[in-house]
Amino acid sequence: MNLPSANSLIAQLAATIKPTLTSNTVLVGMHTGGVWAAEHLHPLLDGNMPHGSLDISFYRDDFERIGLHAQVKPTRLPFEVEGRDILLVDDVLYTGRSVRAAMNALFDYGRPAKIRLAVLIDRVGDRQLPIAADFVGAALHVPGHQHIHLVRDGDLQLDLKLVDIS
Amino acid sequence: MTINPQLNADGSLRHLLTIDGLPRAILTHILDTAEGFISVSEQEVKKVPLLRGKAIFNLFFEPSTRTRTTFEIAAKRLSADVINLNINASSQSKGETLLDTVDNLAAMQADMFVVRHAQSGAAHMIARHVAPHIHVVNAGDGRHAHPTQGLLDVFTIRKYKGEFHNLRVAIVGDVLHSRVARSQIHALTTLGVPEVRVIAPKTLLPVGVEQMGVHVYHDMLQGLKDVDVVIMLRLQNERMRGARLPSSQEYFKYYGLTQEKLALARPDAIVMHPGPMNRGVEIDSSVADGKQSVILPQVTYGIAVRMAVMSILAGN
């Protein structure tokens, strides 16, 4: 399967999102791929927009089965969540469980006025929760035995990669 | 059968009983995880749902308001149900009754025991006894170990100093009776601190302490020279009346931390104390409240570290 270029998807997302921004909008990337994507989106949207990062490890629903994620990253939200228009960014929307966890986490910081979701890839066909993205770079069908990840080469270059599930 | 009773067959942490013998990777994993938990206390809702539905019993056979409270807060911030039991050890017939108590609580669907006991090895005994799904955290046993205190101390050092590999750390005071000091020494040496010093009169040092990999000083003026971290230990006033020390005044003169003595350390040295402090005995108030003191941040970080320990254990 040929994957689209991550950077072209980000540019395309930025063009779609930009007209919808308000002075109340803040950008929140979900660790880890979503943070990278948000970092690349940020200068293309509005370099002065408040932005932060969210780790959902403490809100996952699979803790009982697989324990705590090995690499918990600190959540950084250097702005009031209460009343804000949050643009949540992730690399891939798959089952919807990560987005559910992210929304629960955000509400523990305050009550946002609005949460919208932007993803580079909408992996269609395997959603487990009633969640959809507001902004989608590309919609793809990916075989069940594969995962799709955003990878970073150095500080700047992002690429999408298919990985076989062992 | 695993060699280390704290570890599962796959090397993951099942109980936290002592830092002695734990690999650096596990200590680092706990510290890294604790970093993530710091932001929880900054949330509007200071809770995460990780241990929702779990029952954690704080079994305190020895009084300790501070440690029990920080464990309780940590467990509650993980959304666990917390049950505090302050058990008077003198009413116990030791050993058998302790395990009877544990069996009864296990029958109440306990998932974790946090144990403070005056007898060294009490937490180990409980850990060997409980069913595989129950986890045990040692919250201080006799003179043996206080692993979460040791972890929160190294976490605090990492927050202020960044790295361990270039530090000189001095531990000052009653090392002989201190389970905290033992855990600190094991944590510091495991994490690669190249020079750990202990500074104490001979009467307050255990025999063979050098075998723990520390440098021994009896003179505080020499021992504090150029250190990056000064950890003061608590000295109980009642011990002063024993034969080990002549008086609290004399102890303060030689081993109390004053601004003048602290000036021998590096200018950016931090001052730590596990609390509660005896002001004017082991530390002067001007130091305890001074700008180099990180004693209160230690308490704050202690909650994040205990959240990390409990969530890692429960997830294994």
PDB file of N, CA and C in Angstrom, chain A residues 21-118:
ATOM      1  N   LEU A  21     -10.431  28.821  12.613  1.00  0.00           N
ATOM      2  CA  LEU A  21      -9.812  29.198  13.886  1.00  0.00           C
ATOM      3  C   LEU A  21     -10.415  30.484  14.424  1.00  0.00           C
ATOM      4  N   THR A  22     -10.459  30.577  15.737  1.00  0.00           N
ATOM      5  CA  THR A  22     -10.867  31.826  16.406  1.00  0.00           C
ATOM      6  C   THR A  22      -9.788  32.177  17.420  1.00  0.00           C
ATOM      7  N   SER A  23      -9.937  33.319  18.041  1.00  0.00           N
ATOM      8  CA  SER A  23      -8.960  33.719  19.061  1.00  0.00           C
ATOM      9  C   SER A  23      -9.050  32.827  20.295  1.00  0.00           C
ATOM     10  N   ASN A  24     -10.119  32.023  20.359  1.00  0.00           N
ATOM     11  CA  ASN A  24     -10.322  31.144  21.513  1.00  0.00           C
ATOM     12  C   ASN A  24      -9.765  29.736  21.276  1.00  0.00           C
ATOM     13  N   THR A  25      -9.215  29.503  20.089  1.00  0.00           N
ATOM     14  CA  THR A  25      -8.766  28.148  19.751  1.00  0.00           C
ATOM     15  C   THR A  25      -7.379  27.867  20.326  1.00  0.00           C
ATOM     16  N   VAL A  26      -7.217  26.665  20.873  1.00  0.00           N
ATOM     17  CA  VAL A  26      -5.897  26.189  21.310  1.00  0.00           C
ATOM     18  C   VAL A  26      -5.660  24.830  20.671  1.00  0.00           C
ATOM     19  N   LEU A  27      -4.374  24.522  20.491  1.00  0.00           N
ATOM     20  CA  LEU A  27      -3.994  23.299  19.803  1.00  0.00           C
ATOM     21  C   LEU A  27      -3.450  22.298  20.823  1.00  0.00           C
ATOM     22  N   VAL A  28      -3.939  21.064  20.786  1.00  0.00           N
ATOM     23  CA  VAL A  28      -3.467  20.042  21.729  1.00  0.00           C
ATOM     24  C   VAL A  28      -3.105  18.775  20.949  1.00  0.00           C
ATOM     25  N   GLY A  29      -1.847  18.385  20.992  1.00  0.00           N
ATOM     26  CA  GLY A  29      -1.400  17.162  20.345  1.00  0.00           C
ATOM     27  C   GLY A  29      -1.419  15.994  21.312  1.00  0.00           C
ATOM     28  N   MET A  30      -1.821  14.823  20.810  1.00  0.00           N
ATOM     29  CA  MET A  30      -1.846  13.621  21.650  1.00  0.00           C
ATOM     30  C   MET A  30      -0.544  12.851  21.458  1.00  0.00           C
ATOM     31  N   HIS A  31       0.112  12.520  22.563  1.00  0.00           N
ATOM     32  CA  HIS A  31       1.374  11.779  22.475  1.00  0.00           C
ATOM     33  C   HIS A  31       1.171  10.449  21.768  1.00  0.00           C
ATOM     34  N   THR A  32       2.112  10.072  20.921  1.00  0.00           N
ATOM     35  CA  THR A  32       3.322  10.800  20.563  1.00  0.00           C
ATOM     36  C   THR A  32       3.179  11.381  19.154  1.00  0.00           C
ATOM     37  N   GLY A  33       2.538  10.609  18.262  1.00  0.00           N
ATOM     38  CA  GLY A  33       2.411  11.065  16.884  1.00  0.00           C
ATOM     39  C   GLY A  33       1.609  12.339  16.743  1.00  0.00           C
ATOM     40  N   GLY A  34       0.579  12.487  17.589  1.00  0.00           N
ATOM     41  CA  GLY A  34      -0.256  13.677  17.516  1.00  0.00           C
ATOM     42  C   GLY A  34       0.501  14.938  17.922  1.00  0.00           C
ATOM     43  N   VAL A  35       1.449  14.774  18.856  1.00  0.00           N
ATOM     44  CA  VAL A  35       2.270  15.915  19.271  1.00  0.00           C
ATOM     45  C   VAL A  35       3.157  16.356  18.108  1.00  0.00           C
ATOM     46  N   TRP A  36       3.746  15.370  17.438  1.00  0.00           N
ATOM     47  CA  TRP A  36       4.594  15.717  16.278  1.00  0.00           C
ATOM     48  C   TRP A  36       3.758  16.424  15.203  1.00  0.00           C
ATOM     49  N   ALA A  37       2.586  15.868  14.920  1.00  0.00           N
ATOM     50  CA  ALA A  37       1.732  16.467  13.895  1.00  0.00           C
ATOM     51  C   ALA A  37       1.322  17.885  14.295  1.00  0.00           C
ATOM     52  N   ALA A  38       0.980  18.075  15.581  1.00  0.00           N
ATOM     53  CA  ALA A  38       0.579  19.401  16.051  1.00  0.00           C
ATOM     54  C   ALA A  38       1.737  20.393  15.954  1.00  0.00           C
ATOM     55  N   GLU A  39       2.942  19.909  16.245  1.00  0.00           N
ATOM     56  CA  GLU A  39       4.119  20.793  16.150  1.00  0.00           C
ATOM     57  C   GLU A  39       4.312  21.286  14.716  1.00  0.00           C
ATOM     58  N   HIS A  40       4.003  20.427  13.755  1.00  0.00           N
ATOM     59  CA  HIS A  40       4.150  20.821  12.347  1.00  0.00           C
ATOM     60  C   HIS A  40       2.967  21.673  11.883  1.00  0.00           C
ATOM     61  N   LEU A  41       1.802  21.418  12.457  1.00  0.00           N
ATOM     62  CA  LEU A  41       0.630  22.208  12.101  1.00  0.00           C
ATOM     63  C   LEU A  41       0.715  23.632  12.656  1.00  0.00           C
ATOM     64  N   HIS A  42       1.269  23.750  13.835  1.00  0.00           N
ATOM     65  CA  HIS A  42       1.227  25.014  14.574  1.00  0.00           C
ATOM     66  C   HIS A  42       1.698  26.218  13.762  1.00  0.00           C
ATOM     67  N   PRO A  43       2.885  26.174  13.162  1.00  0.00           N
ATOM     68  CA  PRO A  43       3.315  27.367  12.396  1.00  0.00           C
ATOM     69  C   PRO A  43       2.477  27.607  11.142  1.00  0.00           C
ATOM     70  N   LEU A  44       1.857  26.547  10.623  1.00  0.00           N
ATOM     71  CA  LEU A  44       1.042  26.709   9.418  1.00  0.00           C
ATOM     72  C   LEU A  44      -0.335  27.303   9.738  1.00  0.00           C
ATOM     73  N   LEU A  45      -0.759  27.155  10.992  1.00  0.00           N
ATOM     74  CA  LEU A  45      -2.073  27.678  11.391  1.00  0.00           C
ATOM     75  C   LEU A  45      -1.932  29.101  11.916  1.00  0.00           C
ATOM     76  N   ASP A  46      -1.279  29.213  13.054  1.00  0.00           N
ATOM     77  CA  ASP A  46      -1.072  30.515  13.695  1.00  0.00           C
ATOM     78  C   ASP A  46       0.020  30.285  14.734  1.00  0.00           C
ATOM     79  N   GLY A  47       1.174  30.792  14.453  1.00  0.00           N
ATOM     80  CA  GLY A  47       2.332  30.548  15.328  1.00  0.00           C
ATOM     81  C   GLY A  47       2.153  31.072  16.736  1.00  0.00           C
ATOM     82  N   ASN A  48       1.163  31.942  16.947  1.00  0.00           N
ATOM     83  CA  ASN A  48       0.956  32.489  18.292  1.00  0.00           C
ATOM     84  C   ASN A  48      -0.130  31.750  19.070  1.00  0.00           C
ATOM     85  N   MET A  49      -0.730  30.766  18.427  1.00  0.00           N
ATOM     86  CA  MET A  49      -1.821  30.045  19.087  1.00  0.00           C
ATOM     87  C   MET A  49      -1.275  29.244  20.283  1.00  0.00           C
ATOM     88  N   PRO A  50      -1.929  29.319  21.451  1.00  0.00           N
ATOM     89  CA  PRO A  50      -1.481  28.481  22.574  1.00  0.00           C
ATOM     90  C   PRO A  50      -1.542  27.004  22.178  1.00  0.00           C
ATOM     91  N   HIS A  51      -0.516  26.257  22.575  1.00  0.00           N
ATOM     92  CA  HIS A  51      -0.543  24.838  22.227  1.00  0.00           C
ATOM     93  C   HIS A  51       0.037  24.005  23.362  1.00  0.00           C
ATOM     94  N   GLY A  52      -0.402  22.768  23.424  1.00  0.00           N
ATOM     95  CA  GLY A  52       0.039  21.886  24.493  1.00  0.00           C
ATOM     96  C   GLY A  52       0.071  20.446  24.026  1.00  0.00           C
ATOM     97  N   SER A  53       0.388  19.567  24.973  1.00  0.00           N
ATOM     98  CA  SER A  53       0.462  18.140  24.646  1.00  0.00           C
ATOM     99  C   SER A  53      -0.248  17.344  25.730  1.00  0.00           C
ATOM    100  N   LEU A  54      -0.794  16.229  25.312  1.00  0.00           N
ATOM    101  CA  LEU A  54      -1.629  15.430  26.208  1.00  0.00           C
ATOM    102  C   LEU A  54      -1.179  13.971  26.143  1.00  0.00           C
ATOM    103  N   ASP A  55      -0.896  13.401  27.321  1.00  0.00           N
ATOM    104  CA  ASP A  55      -0.637  11.960  27.380  1.00  0.00           C
ATOM    105  C   ASP A  55      -1.865  11.293  27.986  1.00  0.00           C
ATOM    106  N   ILE A  56      -2.358  10.285  27.317  1.00  0.00           N
ATOM    107  CA  ILE A  56      -3.613   9.663  27.767  1.00  0.00           C
ATOM    108  C   ILE A  56      -3.380   8.361  28.525  1.00  0.00           C
ATOM    109  N   SER A  57      -2.111   8.077  28.865  1.00  0.00           N
ATOM    110  CA  SER A  57      -1.791   6.783  29.494  1.00  0.00           C
ATOM    111  C   SER A  57      -2.647   6.509  30.735  1.00  0.00           C
ATOM    112  N   PHE A  58      -2.916   7.567  31.506  1.00  0.00           N
ATOM    113  CA  PHE A  58      -3.642   7.351  32.764  1.00  0.00           C
ATOM    114  C   PHE A  58      -5.147   7.208  32.540  1.00  0.00           C
ATOM    115  N   TYR A  59      -5.577   7.338  31.301  1.00  0.00           N
ATOM    116  CA  TYR A  59      -7.016   7.284  31.004  1.00  0.00           C
ATOM    117  C   TYR A  59      -7.377   6.134  30.067  1.00  0.00           C
ATOM    118  N   ARG A  60      -6.399   5.313  29.741  1.00  0.00           N
ATOM    119  CA  ARG A  60      -6.661   4.212  28.812  1.00  0.00           C
ATOM    120  C   ARG A  60      -7.593   3.186  29.458  1.00  0.00           C
ATOM    121  N   ASP A  61      -8.374   2.504  28.641  1.00  0.00           N
ATOM    122  CA  ASP A  61      -9.292   1.496  29.192  1.00  0.00           C
ATOM    123  C   ASP A  61      -8.684   0.092  29.148  1.00  0.00           C
ATOM    124  N   ASP A  62      -7.416  -0.016  28.716  1.00  0.00           N
ATOM    125  CA  ASP A  62      -6.796  -1.339  28.668  1.00  0.00           C
ATOM    126  C   ASP A  62      -5.744  -1.520  29.760  1.00  0.00           C
ATOM    127  N   PHE A  63      -5.741  -0.611  30.778  1.00  0.00           N
ATOM    128  CA  PHE A  63      -4.766  -0.710  31.865  1.00  0.00           C
ATOM    129  C   PHE A  63      -4.837  -2.062  32.570  1.00  0.00           C
ATOM    130  N   GLU A  64      -6.067  -2.555  32.767  1.00  0.00           N
ATOM    131  CA  GLU A  64      -6.240  -3.831  33.468  1.00  0.00           C
ATOM    132  C   GLU A  64      -5.575  -4.978  32.710  1.00  0.00           C
ATOM    133  N   ARG A  65      -5.518  -4.854  31.389  1.00  0.00           N
ATOM    134  CA  ARG A  65      -4.985  -5.958  30.581  1.00  0.00           C
ATOM    135  C   ARG A  65      -3.495  -5.822  30.319  1.00  0.00           C
ATOM    136  N   ILE A  66      -3.052  -4.599  30.055  1.00  0.00           N
ATOM    137  CA  ILE A  66      -1.648  -4.464  29.637  1.00  0.00           C
ATOM    138  C   ILE A  66      -0.810  -3.583  30.555  1.00  0.00           C
ATOM    139  N   GLY A  67      -1.415  -3.063  31.626  1.00  0.00           N
ATOM    140  CA  GLY A  67      -0.655  -2.253  32.566  1.00  0.00           C
ATOM    141  C   GLY A  67      -0.373  -0.863  32.040  1.00  0.00           C
ATOM    142  N   LEU A  68       0.500  -0.188  32.740  1.00  0.00           N
ATOM    143  CA  LEU A  68       0.806   1.194  32.396  1.00  0.00           C
ATOM    144  C   LEU A  68       1.738   1.229  31.197  1.00  0.00           C
ATOM    145  N   HIS A  69       1.464   2.159  30.304  1.00  0.00           N
ATOM    146  CA  HIS A  69       2.316   2.326  29.129  1.00  0.00           C
ATOM    147  C   HIS A  69       3.743   2.611  29.586  1.00  0.00           C
ATOM    148  N   ALA A  70       4.691   2.014  28.895  1.00  0.00           N
ATOM    149  CA  ALA A  70       6.089   2.100  29.333  1.00  0.00           C
ATOM    150  C   ALA A  70       6.637   3.525  29.298  1.00  0.00           C
ATOM    151  N   GLN A  71       6.182   4.315  28.363  1.00  0.00           N
ATOM    152  CA  GLN A  71       6.747   5.663  28.221  1.00  0.00           C
ATOM    153  C   GLN A  71       5.671   6.717  28.425  1.00  0.00           C
ATOM    154  N   VAL A  72       5.363   6.997  29.673  1.00  0.00           N
ATOM    155  CA  VAL A  72       4.393   8.047  29.968  1.00  0.00           C
ATOM    156  C   VAL A  72       5.077   9.400  29.795  1.00  0.00           C
ATOM    157  N   LYS A  73       4.455  10.272  29.013  1.00  0.00           N
ATOM    158  CA  LYS A  73       5.015  11.617  28.818  1.00  0.00           C
ATOM    159  C   LYS A  73       4.192  12.599  29.645  1.00  0.00           C
ATOM    160  N   PRO A  74       4.836  13.600  30.196  1.00  0.00           N
ATOM    161  CA  PRO A  74       4.044  14.572  30.964  1.00  0.00           C
ATOM    162  C   PRO A  74       3.041  15.303  30.075  1.00  0.00           C
ATOM    163  N   THR A  75       1.849  15.511  30.607  1.00  0.00           N
ATOM    164  CA  THR A  75       0.870  16.364  29.922  1.00  0.00           C
ATOM    165  C   THR A  75       1.236  17.826  30.173  1.00  0.00           C
ATOM    166  N   ARG A  76       1.212  18.610  29.116  1.00  0.00           N
ATOM    167  CA  ARG A  76       1.505  20.051  29.273  1.00  0.00           C
ATOM    168  C   ARG A  76       0.391  20.844  28.607  1.00  0.00           C
ATOM    169  N   LEU A  77      -0.395  21.496  29.419  1.00  0.00           N
ATOM    170  CA  LEU A  77      -1.465  22.352  28.899  1.00  0.00           C
ATOM    171  C   LEU A  77      -1.278  23.734  29.517  1.00  0.00           C
ATOM    172  N   PRO A  78      -0.422  24.561  28.927  1.00  0.00           N
ATOM    173  CA  PRO A  78      -0.082  25.855  29.550  1.00  0.00           C
ATOM    174  C   PRO A  78      -1.119  26.934  29.256  1.00  0.00           C
ATOM    175  N   PHE A  79      -2.379  26.591  29.463  1.00  0.00           N
ATOM    176  CA  PHE A  79      -3.472  27.547  29.261  1.00  0.00           C
ATOM    177  C   PHE A  79      -4.695  26.996  29.986  1.00  0.00           C
ATOM    178  N   GLU A  80      -5.668  27.858  30.211  1.00  0.00           N
ATOM    179  CA  GLU A  80      -6.914  27.414  30.829  1.00  0.00           C
ATOM    180  C   GLU A  80      -7.694  26.576  29.818  1.00  0.00           C
ATOM    181  N   VAL A  81      -8.121  25.396  30.217  1.00  0.00           N
ATOM    182  CA  VAL A  81      -8.948  24.557  29.349  1.00  0.00           C
ATOM    183  C   VAL A  81     -10.406  25.031  29.374  1.00  0.00           C
ATOM    184  N   GLU A  82     -10.791  25.537  30.532  1.00  0.00           N
ATOM    185  CA  GLU A  82     -12.175  25.995  30.736  1.00  0.00           C
ATOM    186  C   GLU A  82     -12.598  26.980  29.642  1.00  0.00           C
ATOM    187  N   GLY A  83     -13.650  26.633  28.932  1.00  0.00           N
ATOM    188  CA  GLY A  83     -14.234  27.551  27.957  1.00  0.00           C
ATOM    189  C   GLY A  83     -13.492  27.667  26.634  1.00  0.00           C
ATOM    190  N   ARG A  84     -12.425  26.902  26.443  1.00  0.00           N
ATOM    191  CA  ARG A  84     -11.645  27.049  25.209  1.00  0.00           C
ATOM    192  C   ARG A  84     -12.195  26.177  24.080  1.00  0.00           C
ATOM    193  N   ASP A  85     -11.832  26.587  22.883  1.00  0.00           N
ATOM    194  CA  ASP A  85     -12.126  25.800  21.680  1.00  0.00           C
ATOM    195  C   ASP A  85     -10.876  24.980  21.397  1.00  0.00           C
ATOM    196  N   ILE A  86     -10.940  23.700  21.694  1.00  0.00           N
ATOM    197  CA  ILE A  86      -9.740  22.851  21.617  1.00  0.00           C
ATOM    198  C   ILE A  86      -9.701  22.104  20.296  1.00  0.00           C
ATOM    199  N   LEU A  87      -8.585  22.259  19.621  1.00  0.00           N
ATOM    200  CA  LEU A  87      -8.345  21.477  18.415  1.00  0.00           C
ATOM    201  C   LEU A  87      -7.406  20.342  18.791  1.00  0.00           C
ATOM    202  N   LEU A  88      -7.959  19.149  18.902  1.00  0.00           N
ATOM    203  CA  LEU A  88      -7.203  17.975  19.318  1.00  0.00           C
ATOM    204  C   LEU A  88      -6.597  17.317  18.075  1.00  0.00           C
ATOM    205  N   VAL A  89      -5.322  16.971  18.158  1.00  0.00           N
ATOM    206  CA  VAL A  89      -4.633  16.435  16.982  1.00  0.00           C
ATOM    207  C   VAL A  89      -4.059  15.055  17.296  1.00  0.00           C
ATOM    208  N   ASP A  90      -4.329  14.091  16.413  1.00  0.00           N
ATOM    209  CA  ASP A  90      -3.680  12.780  16.537  1.00  0.00           C
ATOM    210  C   ASP A  90      -3.212  12.341  15.153  1.00  0.00           C
ATOM    211  N   ASP A  91      -2.309  11.382  15.133  1.00  0.00           N
ATOM    212  CA  ASP A  91      -1.807  10.939  13.831  1.00  0.00           C
ATOM    213  C   ASP A  91      -2.816  10.024  13.146  1.00  0.00           C
ATOM    214  N   VAL A  92      -3.328   9.021  13.904  1.00  0.00           N
ATOM    215  CA  VAL A  92      -4.245   8.050  13.295  1.00  0.00           C
ATOM    216  C   VAL A  92      -5.481   7.889  14.177  1.00  0.00           C
ATOM    217  N   LEU A  93      -6.646   7.966  13.587  1.00  0.00           N
ATOM    218  CA  LEU A  93      -7.887   7.624  14.288  1.00  0.00           C
ATOM    219  C   LEU A  93      -8.246   6.197  13.889  1.00  0.00           C
ATOM    220  N   TYR A  94      -8.315   5.317  14.889  1.00  0.00           N
ATOM    221  CA  TYR A  94      -8.544   3.902  14.578  1.00  0.00           C
ATOM    222  C   TYR A  94      -9.808   3.440  15.314  1.00  0.00           C
ATOM    223  N   THR A  95      -9.642   2.907  16.519  1.00  0.00           N
ATOM    224  CA  THR A  95     -10.831   2.398  17.233  1.00  0.00           C
ATOM    225  C   THR A  95     -11.650   3.517  17.850  1.00  0.00           C
ATOM    226  N   GLY A  96     -11.013   4.644  18.138  1.00  0.00           N
ATOM    227  CA  GLY A  96     -11.690   5.753  18.814  1.00  0.00           C
ATOM    228  C   GLY A  96     -11.434   5.765  20.311  1.00  0.00           C
ATOM    229  N   ARG A  97     -10.808   4.707  20.836  1.00  0.00           N
ATOM    230  CA  ARG A  97     -10.611   4.624  22.288  1.00  0.00           C
ATOM    231  C   ARG A  97      -9.608   5.668  22.800  1.00  0.00           C
ATOM    232  N   SER A  98      -8.597   5.954  22.010  1.00  0.00           N
ATOM    233  CA  SER A  98      -7.621   6.969  22.443  1.00  0.00           C
ATOM    234  C   SER A  98      -8.271   8.341  22.517  1.00  0.00           C
ATOM    235  N   VAL A  99      -9.128   8.641  21.567  1.00  0.00           N
ATOM    236  CA  VAL A  99      -9.811   9.944  21.565  1.00  0.00           C
ATOM    237  C   VAL A  99     -10.780  10.029  22.748  1.00  0.00           C
ATOM    238  N   ARG A 100     -11.443   8.935  23.042  1.00  0.00           N
ATOM    239  CA  ARG A 100     -12.310   8.896  24.229  1.00  0.00           C
ATOM    240  C   ARG A 100     -11.477   9.207  25.477  1.00  0.00           C
ATOM    241  N   ALA A 101     -10.319   8.579  25.584  1.00  0.00           N
ATOM    242  CA  ALA A 101      -9.451   8.817  26.746  1.00  0.00           C
ATOM    243  C   ALA A 101      -8.985  10.268  26.777  1.00  0.00           C
ATOM    244  N   ALA A 102      -8.669  10.819  25.614  1.00  0.00           N
ATOM    245  CA  ALA A 102      -8.198  12.214  25.554  1.00  0.00           C
ATOM    246  C   ALA A 102      -9.283  13.179  26.002  1.00  0.00           C
ATOM    247  N   MET A 103     -10.509  12.924  25.597  1.00  0.00           N
ATOM    248  CA  MET A 103     -11.598  13.818  26.011  1.00  0.00           C
ATOM    249  C   MET A 103     -11.816  13.732  27.524  1.00  0.00           C
ATOM    250  N   ASN A 104     -11.751  12.515  28.075  1.00  0.00           N
ATOM    251  CA  ASN A 104     -11.884  12.389  29.533  1.00  0.00           C
ATOM    252  C   ASN A 104     -10.772  13.161  30.238  1.00  0.00           C
ATOM    253  N   ALA A 105      -9.555  13.043  29.706  1.00  0.00           N
ATOM    254  CA  ALA A 105      -8.425  13.745  30.324  1.00  0.00           C
ATOM    255  C   ALA A 105      -8.629  15.254  30.255  1.00  0.00           C
ATOM    256  N   LEU A 106      -9.055  15.751  29.113  1.00  0.00           N
ATOM    257  CA  LEU A 106      -9.251  17.199  28.965  1.00  0.00           C
ATOM    258  C   LEU A 106     -10.284  17.719  29.957  1.00  0.00           C
ATOM    259  N   PHE A 107     -11.345  16.956  30.156  1.00  0.00           N
ATOM    260  CA  PHE A 107     -12.388  17.419  31.073  1.00  0.00           C
ATOM    261  C   PHE A 107     -11.924  17.442  32.523  1.00  0.00           C
ATOM    262  N   ASP A 108     -10.852  16.717  32.830  1.00  0.00           N
ATOM    263  CA  ASP A 108     -10.308  16.798  34.184  1.00  0.00           C
ATOM    264  C   ASP A 108      -9.485  18.062  34.388  1.00  0.00           C
ATOM    265  N   TYR A 109      -9.221  18.793  33.316  1.00  0.00           N
ATOM    266  CA  TYR A 109      -8.539  20.087  33.431  1.00  0.00           C
ATOM    267  C   TYR A 109      -9.535  21.248  33.389  1.00  0.00           C
ATOM    268  N   GLY A 110     -10.755  20.993  33.045  1.00  0.00           N
ATOM    269  CA  GLY A 110     -11.761  22.045  32.934  1.00  0.00           C
ATOM    270  C   GLY A 110     -12.791  21.641  31.897  1.00  0.00           C
ATOM    271  N   ARG A 111     -13.785  22.528  31.699  1.00  0.00           N
ATOM    272  CA  ARG A 111     -14.848  22.207  30.746  1.00  0.00           C
ATOM    273  C   ARG A 111     -14.626  23.023  29.480  1.00  0.00           C
ATOM    274  N   PRO A 112     -14.131  22.379  28.436  1.00  0.00           N
ATOM    275  CA  PRO A 112     -13.926  23.127  27.195  1.00  0.00           C
ATOM    276  C   PRO A 112     -15.264  23.535  26.587  1.00  0.00           C
ATOM    277  N   ALA A 113     -15.246  24.656  25.846  1.00  0.00           N
ATOM    278  CA  ALA A 113     -16.457  25.052  25.137  1.00  0.00           C
ATOM    279  C   ALA A 113     -16.708  24.105  23.968  1.00  0.00           C
ATOM    280  N   LYS A 114     -15.615  23.643  23.370  1.00  0.00           N
ATOM    281  CA  LYS A 114     -15.744  22.814  22.171  1.00  0.00           C
ATOM    282  C   LYS A 114     -14.461  21.988  22.022  1.00  0.00           C
ATOM    283  N   ILE A 115     -14.617  20.768  21.556  1.00  0.00           N
ATOM    284  CA  ILE A 115     -13.439  19.975  21.181  1.00  0.00           C
ATOM    285  C   ILE A 115     -13.645  19.521  19.743  1.00  0.00           C
ATOM    286  N   ARG A 116     -12.674  19.812  18.895  1.00  0.00           N
ATOM    287  CA  ARG A 116     -12.700  19.285  17.529  1.00  0.00           C
ATOM    288  C   ARG A 116     -11.474  18.413  17.338  1.00  0.00           C
ATOM    289  N   LEU A 117     -11.607  17.457  16.422  1.00  0.00           N
ATOM    290  CA  LEU A 117     -10.534  16.468  16.226  1.00  0.00           C
ATOM    291  C   LEU A 117      -9.982  16.559  14.806  1.00  0.00           C
ATOM    292  N   ALA A 118      -8.646  16.655  14.747  1.00  0.00           N
ATOM    293  CA  ALA A 118      -7.973  16.611  13.449  1.00  0.00           C
ATOM    294  C   ALA A 118      -7.014  15.423  13.435  1.00  0.00           C
TER     295      ALA A 118
END
